[in-house]
Coordinates of C-alpha atoms in Angstrom, one line a residue:
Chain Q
X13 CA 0.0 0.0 0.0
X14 CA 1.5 3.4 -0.9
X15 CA -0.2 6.5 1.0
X16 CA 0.6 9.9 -0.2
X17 CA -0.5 12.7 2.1
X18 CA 0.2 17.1 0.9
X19 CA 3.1 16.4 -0.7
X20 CA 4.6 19.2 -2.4
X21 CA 7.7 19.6 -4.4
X22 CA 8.7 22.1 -6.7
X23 CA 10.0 20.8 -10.5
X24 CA 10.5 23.6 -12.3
X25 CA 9.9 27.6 -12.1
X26 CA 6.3 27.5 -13.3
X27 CA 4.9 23.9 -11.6
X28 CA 4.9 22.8 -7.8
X29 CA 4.0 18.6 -7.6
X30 CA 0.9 19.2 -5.1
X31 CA -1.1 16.0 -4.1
X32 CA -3.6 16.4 -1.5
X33 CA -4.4 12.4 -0.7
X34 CA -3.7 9.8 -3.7
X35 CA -4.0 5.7 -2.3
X36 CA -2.3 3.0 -4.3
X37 CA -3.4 -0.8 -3.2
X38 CA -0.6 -3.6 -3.0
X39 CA -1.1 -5.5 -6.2
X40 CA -2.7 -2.6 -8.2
X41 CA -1.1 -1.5 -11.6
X42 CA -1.5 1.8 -12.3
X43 CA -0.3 4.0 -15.6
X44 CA 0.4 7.3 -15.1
X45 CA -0.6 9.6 -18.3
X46 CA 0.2 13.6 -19.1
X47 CA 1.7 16.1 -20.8
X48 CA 5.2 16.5 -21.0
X49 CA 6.1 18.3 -17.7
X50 CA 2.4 17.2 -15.9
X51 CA 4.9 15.6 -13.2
X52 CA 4.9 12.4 -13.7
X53 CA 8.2 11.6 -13.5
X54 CA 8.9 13.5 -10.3
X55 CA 6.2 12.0 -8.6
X56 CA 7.9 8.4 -9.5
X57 CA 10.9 10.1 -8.3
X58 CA 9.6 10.7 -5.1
X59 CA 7.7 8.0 -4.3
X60 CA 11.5 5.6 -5.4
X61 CA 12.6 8.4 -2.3
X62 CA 15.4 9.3 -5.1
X63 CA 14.4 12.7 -4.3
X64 CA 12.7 14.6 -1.0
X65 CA 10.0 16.1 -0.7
X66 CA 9.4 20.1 0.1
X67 CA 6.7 19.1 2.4
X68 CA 4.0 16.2 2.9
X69 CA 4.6 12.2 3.3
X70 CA 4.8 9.3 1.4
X71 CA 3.9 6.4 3.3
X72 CA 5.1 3.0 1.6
X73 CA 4.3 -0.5 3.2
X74 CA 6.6 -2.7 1.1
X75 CA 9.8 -4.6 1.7
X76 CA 11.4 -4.9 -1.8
X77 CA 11.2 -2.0 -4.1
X78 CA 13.0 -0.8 -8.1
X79 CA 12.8 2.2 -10.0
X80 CA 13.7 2.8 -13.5
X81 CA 14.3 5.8 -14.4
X82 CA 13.6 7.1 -18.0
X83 CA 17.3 7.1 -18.9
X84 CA 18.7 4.5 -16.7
X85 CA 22.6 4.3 -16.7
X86 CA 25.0 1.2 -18.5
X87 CA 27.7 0.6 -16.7
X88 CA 30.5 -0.2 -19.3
X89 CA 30.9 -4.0 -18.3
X90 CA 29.1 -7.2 -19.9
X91 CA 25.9 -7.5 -20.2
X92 CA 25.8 -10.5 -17.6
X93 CA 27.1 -7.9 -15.0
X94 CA 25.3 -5.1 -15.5
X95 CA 22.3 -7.6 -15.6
X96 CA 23.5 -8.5 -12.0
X97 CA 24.7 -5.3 -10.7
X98 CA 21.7 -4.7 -8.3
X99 CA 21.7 -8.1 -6.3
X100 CA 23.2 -8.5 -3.2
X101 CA 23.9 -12.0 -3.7
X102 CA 25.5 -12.8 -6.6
X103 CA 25.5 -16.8 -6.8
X104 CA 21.9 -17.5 -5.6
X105 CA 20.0 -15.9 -9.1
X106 CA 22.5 -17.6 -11.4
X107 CA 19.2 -19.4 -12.8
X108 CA 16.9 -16.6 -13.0
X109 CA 20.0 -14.8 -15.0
X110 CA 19.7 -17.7 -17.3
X111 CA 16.1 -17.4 -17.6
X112 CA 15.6 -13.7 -18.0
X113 CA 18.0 -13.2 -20.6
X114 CA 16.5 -15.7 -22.8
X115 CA 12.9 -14.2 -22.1
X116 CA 14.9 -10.7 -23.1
X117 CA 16.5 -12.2 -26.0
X118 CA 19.9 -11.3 -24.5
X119 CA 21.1 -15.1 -23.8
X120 CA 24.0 -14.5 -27.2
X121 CA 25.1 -11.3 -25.9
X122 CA 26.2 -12.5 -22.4
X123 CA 29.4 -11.7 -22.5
X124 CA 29.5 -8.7 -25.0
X125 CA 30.2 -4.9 -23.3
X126 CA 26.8 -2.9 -22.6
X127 CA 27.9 0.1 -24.0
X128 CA 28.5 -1.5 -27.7
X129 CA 24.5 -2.6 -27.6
X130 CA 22.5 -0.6 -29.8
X131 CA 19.3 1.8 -28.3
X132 CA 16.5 -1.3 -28.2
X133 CA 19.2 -3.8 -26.4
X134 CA 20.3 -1.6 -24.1
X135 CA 16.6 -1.2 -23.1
X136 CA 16.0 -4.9 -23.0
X137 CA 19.0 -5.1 -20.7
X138 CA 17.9 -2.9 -18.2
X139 CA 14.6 -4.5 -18.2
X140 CA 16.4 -7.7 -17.4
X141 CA 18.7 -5.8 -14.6
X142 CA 15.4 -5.4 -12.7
X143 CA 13.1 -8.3 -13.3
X144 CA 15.8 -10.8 -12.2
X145 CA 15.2 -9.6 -8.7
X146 CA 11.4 -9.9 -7.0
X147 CA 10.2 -6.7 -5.9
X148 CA 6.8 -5.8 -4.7
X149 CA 6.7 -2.4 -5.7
X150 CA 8.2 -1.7 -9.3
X151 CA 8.1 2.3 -10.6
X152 CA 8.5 2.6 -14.2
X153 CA 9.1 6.2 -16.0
X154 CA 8.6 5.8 -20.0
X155 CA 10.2 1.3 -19.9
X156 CA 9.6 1.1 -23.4
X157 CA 10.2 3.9 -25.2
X158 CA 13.6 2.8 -27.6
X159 CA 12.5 -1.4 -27.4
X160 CA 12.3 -2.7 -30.6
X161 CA 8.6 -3.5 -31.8
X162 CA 9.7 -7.4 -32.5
X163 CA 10.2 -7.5 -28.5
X164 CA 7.4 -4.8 -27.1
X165 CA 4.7 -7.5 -26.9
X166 CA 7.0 -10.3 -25.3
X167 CA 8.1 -7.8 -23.1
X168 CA 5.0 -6.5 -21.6
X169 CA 3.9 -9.9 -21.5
X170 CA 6.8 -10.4 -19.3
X171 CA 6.4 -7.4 -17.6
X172 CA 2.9 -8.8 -16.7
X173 CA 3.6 -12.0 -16.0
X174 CA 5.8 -10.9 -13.1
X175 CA 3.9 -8.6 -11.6
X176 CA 1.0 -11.2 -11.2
X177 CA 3.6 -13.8 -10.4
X178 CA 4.5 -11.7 -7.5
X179 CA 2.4 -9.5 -6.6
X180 CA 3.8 -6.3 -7.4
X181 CA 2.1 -2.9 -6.9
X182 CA 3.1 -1.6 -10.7
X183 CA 3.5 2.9 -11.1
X184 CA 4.4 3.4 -14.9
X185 CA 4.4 6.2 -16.5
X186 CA 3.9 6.3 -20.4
X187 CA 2.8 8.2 -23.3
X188 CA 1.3 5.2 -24.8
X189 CA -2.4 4.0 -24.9
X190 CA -1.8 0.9 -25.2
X191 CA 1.0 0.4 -22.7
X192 CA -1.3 2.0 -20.5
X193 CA -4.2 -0.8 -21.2
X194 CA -2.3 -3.7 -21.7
X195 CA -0.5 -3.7 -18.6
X196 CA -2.2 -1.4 -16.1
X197 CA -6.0 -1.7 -14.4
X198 CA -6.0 1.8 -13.0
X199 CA -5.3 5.3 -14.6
X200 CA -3.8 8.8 -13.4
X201 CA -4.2 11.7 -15.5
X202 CA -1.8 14.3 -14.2
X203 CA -1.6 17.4 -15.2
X204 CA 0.6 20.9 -14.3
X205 CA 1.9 18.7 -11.0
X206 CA -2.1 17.1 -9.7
X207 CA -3.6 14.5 -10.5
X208 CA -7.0 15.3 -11.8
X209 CA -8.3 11.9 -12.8
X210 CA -7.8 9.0 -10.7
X211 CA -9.7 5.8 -11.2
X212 CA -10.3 2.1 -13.1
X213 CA -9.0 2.7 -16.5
X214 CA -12.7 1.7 -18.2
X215 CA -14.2 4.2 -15.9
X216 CA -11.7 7.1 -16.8
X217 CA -12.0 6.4 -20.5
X218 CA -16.2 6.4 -20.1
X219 CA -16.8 9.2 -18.0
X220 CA -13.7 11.5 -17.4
X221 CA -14.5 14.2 -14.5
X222 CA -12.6 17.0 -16.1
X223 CA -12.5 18.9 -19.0
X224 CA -8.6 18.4 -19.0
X225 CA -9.2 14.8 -18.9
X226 CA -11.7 14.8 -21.6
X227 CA -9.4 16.7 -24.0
X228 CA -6.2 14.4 -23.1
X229 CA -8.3 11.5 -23.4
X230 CA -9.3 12.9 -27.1
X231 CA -5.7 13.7 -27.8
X232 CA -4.8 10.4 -27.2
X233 CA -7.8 8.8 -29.9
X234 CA -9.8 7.1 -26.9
X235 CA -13.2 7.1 -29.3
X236 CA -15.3 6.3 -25.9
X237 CA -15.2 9.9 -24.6
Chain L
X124 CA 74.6 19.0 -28.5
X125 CA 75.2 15.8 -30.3
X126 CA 78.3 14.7 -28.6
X127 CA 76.1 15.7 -25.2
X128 CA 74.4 13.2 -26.4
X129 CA 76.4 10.5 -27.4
X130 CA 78.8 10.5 -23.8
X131 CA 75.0 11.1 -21.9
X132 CA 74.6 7.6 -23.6
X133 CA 77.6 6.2 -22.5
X134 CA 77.5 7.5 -19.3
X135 CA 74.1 5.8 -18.5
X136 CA 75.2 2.3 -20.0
X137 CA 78.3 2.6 -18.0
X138 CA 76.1 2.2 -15.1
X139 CA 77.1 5.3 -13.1
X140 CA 76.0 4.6 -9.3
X141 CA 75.6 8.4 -9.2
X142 CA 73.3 8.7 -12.0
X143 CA 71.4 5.1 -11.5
X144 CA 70.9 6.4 -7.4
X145 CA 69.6 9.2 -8.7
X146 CA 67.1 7.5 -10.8
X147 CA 66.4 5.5 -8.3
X148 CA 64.9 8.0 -5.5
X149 CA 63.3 9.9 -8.2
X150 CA 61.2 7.0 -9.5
X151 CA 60.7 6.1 -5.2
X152 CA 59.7 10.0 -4.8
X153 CA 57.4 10.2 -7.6
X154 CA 56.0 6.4 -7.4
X155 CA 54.9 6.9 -3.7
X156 CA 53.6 10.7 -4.0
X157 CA 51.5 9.3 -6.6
X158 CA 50.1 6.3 -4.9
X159 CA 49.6 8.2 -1.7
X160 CA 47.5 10.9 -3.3
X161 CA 45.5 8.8 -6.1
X162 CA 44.3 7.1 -2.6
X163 CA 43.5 10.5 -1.3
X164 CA 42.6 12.2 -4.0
X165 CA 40.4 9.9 -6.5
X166 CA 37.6 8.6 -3.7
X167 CA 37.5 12.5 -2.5
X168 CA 37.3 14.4 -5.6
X169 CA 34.5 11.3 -6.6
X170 CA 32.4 12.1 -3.9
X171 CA 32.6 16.2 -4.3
X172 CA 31.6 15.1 -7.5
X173 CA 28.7 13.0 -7.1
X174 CA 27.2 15.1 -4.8
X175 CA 24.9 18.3 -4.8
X176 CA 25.6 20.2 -0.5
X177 CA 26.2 23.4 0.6
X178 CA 29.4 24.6 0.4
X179 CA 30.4 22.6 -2.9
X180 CA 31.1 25.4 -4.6
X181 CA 33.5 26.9 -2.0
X182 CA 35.3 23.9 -1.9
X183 CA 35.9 23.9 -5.5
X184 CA 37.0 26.9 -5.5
X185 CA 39.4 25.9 -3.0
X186 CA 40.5 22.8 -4.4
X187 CA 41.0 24.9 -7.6
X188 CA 42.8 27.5 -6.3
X189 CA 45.4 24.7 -4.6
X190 CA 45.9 22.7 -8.2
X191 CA 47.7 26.0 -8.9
X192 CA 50.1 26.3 -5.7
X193 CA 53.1 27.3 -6.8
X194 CA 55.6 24.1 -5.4
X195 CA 58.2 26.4 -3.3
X196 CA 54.9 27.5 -1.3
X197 CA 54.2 24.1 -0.8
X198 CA 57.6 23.1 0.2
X199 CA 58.0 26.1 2.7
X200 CA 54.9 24.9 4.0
X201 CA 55.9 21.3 4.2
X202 CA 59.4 22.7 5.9
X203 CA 57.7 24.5 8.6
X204 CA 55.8 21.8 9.4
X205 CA 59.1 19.3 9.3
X206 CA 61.3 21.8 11.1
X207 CA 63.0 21.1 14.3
X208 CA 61.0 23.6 15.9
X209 CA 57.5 22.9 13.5
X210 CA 54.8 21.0 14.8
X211 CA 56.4 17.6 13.1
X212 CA 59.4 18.8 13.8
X213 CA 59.7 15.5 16.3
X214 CA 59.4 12.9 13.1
X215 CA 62.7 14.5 11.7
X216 CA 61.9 13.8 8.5
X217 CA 63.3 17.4 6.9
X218 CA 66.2 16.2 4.5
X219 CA 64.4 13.2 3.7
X220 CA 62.8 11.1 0.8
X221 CA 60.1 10.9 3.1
X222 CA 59.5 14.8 3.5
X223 CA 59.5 14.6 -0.6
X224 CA 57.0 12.7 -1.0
X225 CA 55.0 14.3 1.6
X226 CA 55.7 17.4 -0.2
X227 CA 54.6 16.1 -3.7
X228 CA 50.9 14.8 -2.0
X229 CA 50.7 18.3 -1.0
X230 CA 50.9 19.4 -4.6
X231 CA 49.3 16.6 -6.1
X232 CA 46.8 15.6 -4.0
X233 CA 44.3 18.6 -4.8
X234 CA 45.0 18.4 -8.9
X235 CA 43.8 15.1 -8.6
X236 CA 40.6 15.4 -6.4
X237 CA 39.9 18.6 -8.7
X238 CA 40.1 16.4 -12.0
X239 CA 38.1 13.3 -10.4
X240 CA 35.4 15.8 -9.1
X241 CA 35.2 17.1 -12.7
X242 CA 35.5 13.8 -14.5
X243 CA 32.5 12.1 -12.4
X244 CA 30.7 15.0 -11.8
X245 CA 29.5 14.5 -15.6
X246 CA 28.4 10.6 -15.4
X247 CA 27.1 11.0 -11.6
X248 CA 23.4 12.3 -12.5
X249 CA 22.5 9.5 -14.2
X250 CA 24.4 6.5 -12.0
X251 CA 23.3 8.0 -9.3
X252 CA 19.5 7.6 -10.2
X253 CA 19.8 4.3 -11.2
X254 CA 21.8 3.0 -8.7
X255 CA 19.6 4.6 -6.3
X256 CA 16.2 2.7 -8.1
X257 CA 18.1 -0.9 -8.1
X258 CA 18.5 0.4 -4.2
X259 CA 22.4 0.2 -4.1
X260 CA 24.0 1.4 -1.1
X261 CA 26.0 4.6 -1.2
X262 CA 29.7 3.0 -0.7
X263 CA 28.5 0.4 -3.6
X264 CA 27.6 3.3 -5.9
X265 CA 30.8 5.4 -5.5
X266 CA 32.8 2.0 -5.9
X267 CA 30.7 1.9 -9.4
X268 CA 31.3 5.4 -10.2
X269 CA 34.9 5.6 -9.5
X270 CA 35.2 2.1 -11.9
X271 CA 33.5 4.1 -14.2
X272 CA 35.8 6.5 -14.2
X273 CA 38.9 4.4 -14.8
X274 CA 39.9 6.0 -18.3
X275 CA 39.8 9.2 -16.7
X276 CA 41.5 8.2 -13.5
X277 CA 44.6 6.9 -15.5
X278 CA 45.0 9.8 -16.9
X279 CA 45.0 12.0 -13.9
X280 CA 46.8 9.5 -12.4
X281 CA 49.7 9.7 -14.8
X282 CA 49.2 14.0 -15.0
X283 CA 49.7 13.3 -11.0
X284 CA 53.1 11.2 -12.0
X285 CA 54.4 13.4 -14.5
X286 CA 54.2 16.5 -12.1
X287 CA 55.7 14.9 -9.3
X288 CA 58.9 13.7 -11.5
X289 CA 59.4 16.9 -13.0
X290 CA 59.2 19.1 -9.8
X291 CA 61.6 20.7 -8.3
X292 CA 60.8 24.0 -6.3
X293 CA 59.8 21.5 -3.4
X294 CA 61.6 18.9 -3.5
X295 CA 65.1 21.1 -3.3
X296 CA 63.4 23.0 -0.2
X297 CA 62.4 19.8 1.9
X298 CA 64.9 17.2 0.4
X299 CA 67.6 19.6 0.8
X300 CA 69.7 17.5 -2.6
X301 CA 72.0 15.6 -0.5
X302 CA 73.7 13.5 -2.8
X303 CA 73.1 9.7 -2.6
X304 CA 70.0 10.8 -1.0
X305 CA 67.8 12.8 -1.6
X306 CA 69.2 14.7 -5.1
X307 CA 66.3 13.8 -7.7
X308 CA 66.6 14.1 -11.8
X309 CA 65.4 17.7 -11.4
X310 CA 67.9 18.8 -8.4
X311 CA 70.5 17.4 -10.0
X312 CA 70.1 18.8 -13.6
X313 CA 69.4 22.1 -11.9
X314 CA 73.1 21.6 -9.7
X315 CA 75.0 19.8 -12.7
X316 CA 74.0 22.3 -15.4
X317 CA 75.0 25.4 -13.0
X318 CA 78.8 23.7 -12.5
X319 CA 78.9 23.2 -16.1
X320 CA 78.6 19.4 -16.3
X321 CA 76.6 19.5 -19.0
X322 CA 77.5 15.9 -19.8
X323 CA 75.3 14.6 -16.3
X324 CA 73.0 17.4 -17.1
X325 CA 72.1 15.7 -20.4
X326 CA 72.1 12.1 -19.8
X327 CA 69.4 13.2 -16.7
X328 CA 67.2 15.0 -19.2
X329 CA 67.2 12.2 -21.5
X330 CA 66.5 9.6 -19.0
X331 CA 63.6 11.8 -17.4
X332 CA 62.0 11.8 -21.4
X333 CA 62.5 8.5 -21.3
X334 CA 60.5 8.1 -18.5
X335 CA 58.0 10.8 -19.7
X336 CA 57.5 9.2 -23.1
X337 CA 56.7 5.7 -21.4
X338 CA 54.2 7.4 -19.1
X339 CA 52.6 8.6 -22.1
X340 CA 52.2 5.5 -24.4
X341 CA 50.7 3.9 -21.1
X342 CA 48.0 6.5 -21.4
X343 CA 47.8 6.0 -24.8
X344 CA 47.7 2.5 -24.9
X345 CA 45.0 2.4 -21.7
X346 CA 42.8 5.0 -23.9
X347 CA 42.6 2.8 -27.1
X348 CA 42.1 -0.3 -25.5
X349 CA 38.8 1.1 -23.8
X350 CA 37.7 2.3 -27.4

């Protein structure tokens, strides 16, 4: 269960991140959709704890936690250890290394430097770096923006798979529709740092509260609004 | 110049226990300075780097400011400290290899924390954000950063090396160029060239090329192996 209670944090000159009360279930997937600078990724930022606060809390009861930011780093060593760079213990996930490189379709690059993998692989990669782990919570900012379409679908399917698997309380952020639908149940429309729409996705796309919503639902081609 | 040279040449092949001593404590002077402050320096100057706090840019400045300390202001420093009557003075180490070296991490040491702060300042963001969502802990993540910024670190590294061999403000103030030991390359090309041996003058400057040129094909060779 994530709680979020006043926060506040300034992003930028014009927009201050301001959430009143916003509830996220343990197991729940939820997409979070905007414009460009709505504050999407700050509030995945915040709720990882990679940054403070100005004021408010974030309550979080779970043990086991990733985020992946939009443009996460590779470190300039094989693909096998930057793959394994997060885990504490090394030995004990030599089988789920195995196995999520083959789901990744990195098994024949093992061994090859990170930094030599082109834009899609690289992506794949760092998907792999945090599915080989279990996590309940998992916060996502834009996963599959450079992936190659030959891997999107196996790769949300994956993405899916786990989080049922284990349980995991899913925040992603995206600019995708179909992302959104395929892998989440619940939507946030954010927009100039609130959340304005909050809710199942079917519900959102059926009966949007705000005008705002209504338009960004529009822009985005949902026919139902 | 050429017959300079040639008897430089033959004076080094001869095996003069002068010239070879010489070449000894300069290579023990520079290696140790060097080893001393990459330890000091590097993790420092990575975690100014890495991190945004108050006063970062004061200490930058200051860091900056000591990168360009002239060396005899460093070595009167270092004296007055080593002096019978400084506040080491009890270590009597003035007049020593050991007050060399301690010299040449005074110069050295802030270069190379300035150019590590600089060189992982730039990947730092970015690490830092993922190795903060895979839930690294800090010592972990400036471990990783700091391998990171290996082709980097060589190179200041081998800056740190090259300005600690060809020094010589300092070392002449705290070593005092005692022959047989403490009289480095630069002490003694200084001494030999002002008595007119241009001979021992020569065959010094060639060896410390020498030693210069291998420094550099290191760092060459390092750089294009990580391409």
């Amino acid at each position: 269960m994530i709680e979020i209670k006043n926060l506040k944090k300034k992003y930028s000159a014009d927009f201050t991140l301001n959430i009143e009360n916003l509830k996220i279930k343990t197991g729940e997937r939820v997409a979070l959709i905007g414009a460009n600078g709505s504050g999407k990724s700050t509030l995945l930022k915040l709720i990882s704890g990679y940054i403070k606060p100005d004021s408010g809390e974030i309550l979080i009861n779970t043990e086991k936690m990733a985020y992946l930011p939009q443009d996460p780093y590779i470190f300039s060593m094989s693909v096998r250890k930057n793959v394994r760079i997060g885990l504490k213990d090394n030995k004990k996930q030599e089988e789920n290394l195995k196995e999520i490189l083959i789901m990744t379709g990195l098994f024949n690059l093992l061994d090859k430097n990170a930094a030599k993998l082109s834009g899609g692989e690289k992506q794949r990669m760092v998907f792999a770096r945090m599915l080989i782990d279990k996590h309940n919570l998992l916060m996502l900012d834009e996963p599959f923006g450079a992936i190659d379409i030959d891997f999107k679908d196996s790769l949300e399917q994956i993405l899916s798979d786990y989080c049922i698997a284990n349980k995991t309380t899913l925040i992603m952020a995206t600019h995708t529709p179909a992302e959104a639908f395929n892998l989440c149940d619940k939507l946030i429309i954010m927009h100039k740092g609130e959340v304005i729409e909050y809710g199942q996705c079917g519900d959102i796309i059926k009966n949007p509260k705000t005008d705002f919503g209504k338009t960004f639902l529009k822009q985005w081609r949902i026919t139902d609004v | 110049m050429t017959e300079y040279i040639k008897e430089a040449f033959s004076l080094l092949i001869s095996g003069n226990s002068e010239l070879w001593g010489i070449i000894k404590v300069t290579l023990q002077m520079s290696f140790f300075s060097t080893v001393i402050s990459s330890f000091l320096g590097l993790p420092l100057g990575t975690v100014i780097g890495r991190t945004e706090f108050k006063g970062k840019g004061l200490i930058l400045r200051i860091t900056n400011t000591l990168m360009g300390l002239p060396p005899v202001v460093a070595g009167l420093v270092v004296f007055l400290t080593l002096s019978r009557s400084g506040p080491l003075g009890s270590l009597q180490l003035l007049f020593s290899v050991a007050a060399m070296v301690i010299a040449q991490v005074v110069l050295i040491t802030p270069l190379m924390t300035g150019m590590s702060a600089s060189a992982s300042s730039e990947k730092a963001p970015k690490l830092r954000e993922t190795a903060s969502g895979l839930r690294m802990g800090k010592t972990k993540e400036i471990i990783l950063l700091m391998l990171e910024c290996r082709p980097q670190f060589v190179s200041i590294i081998l800056l740190g090396f090259g300005r600690a061999i060809a020094e010589v403000g300092a070392v002449s103030l705290v070593g005092g160029n005692i022959q047989f030991k403490t009289r480095v390359m630069t002490t003694a090309i200084m001494l030999e060239t002002n008595k007119g041996n241009f001979r021992f003058a020569v065959a010094l400057g060639i060896v410390l090329l020498a030693i210069s040129f291998i420094v550099n094909s290191i760092a060459y060779t390092a750089g294009e192996k990580r391409k």
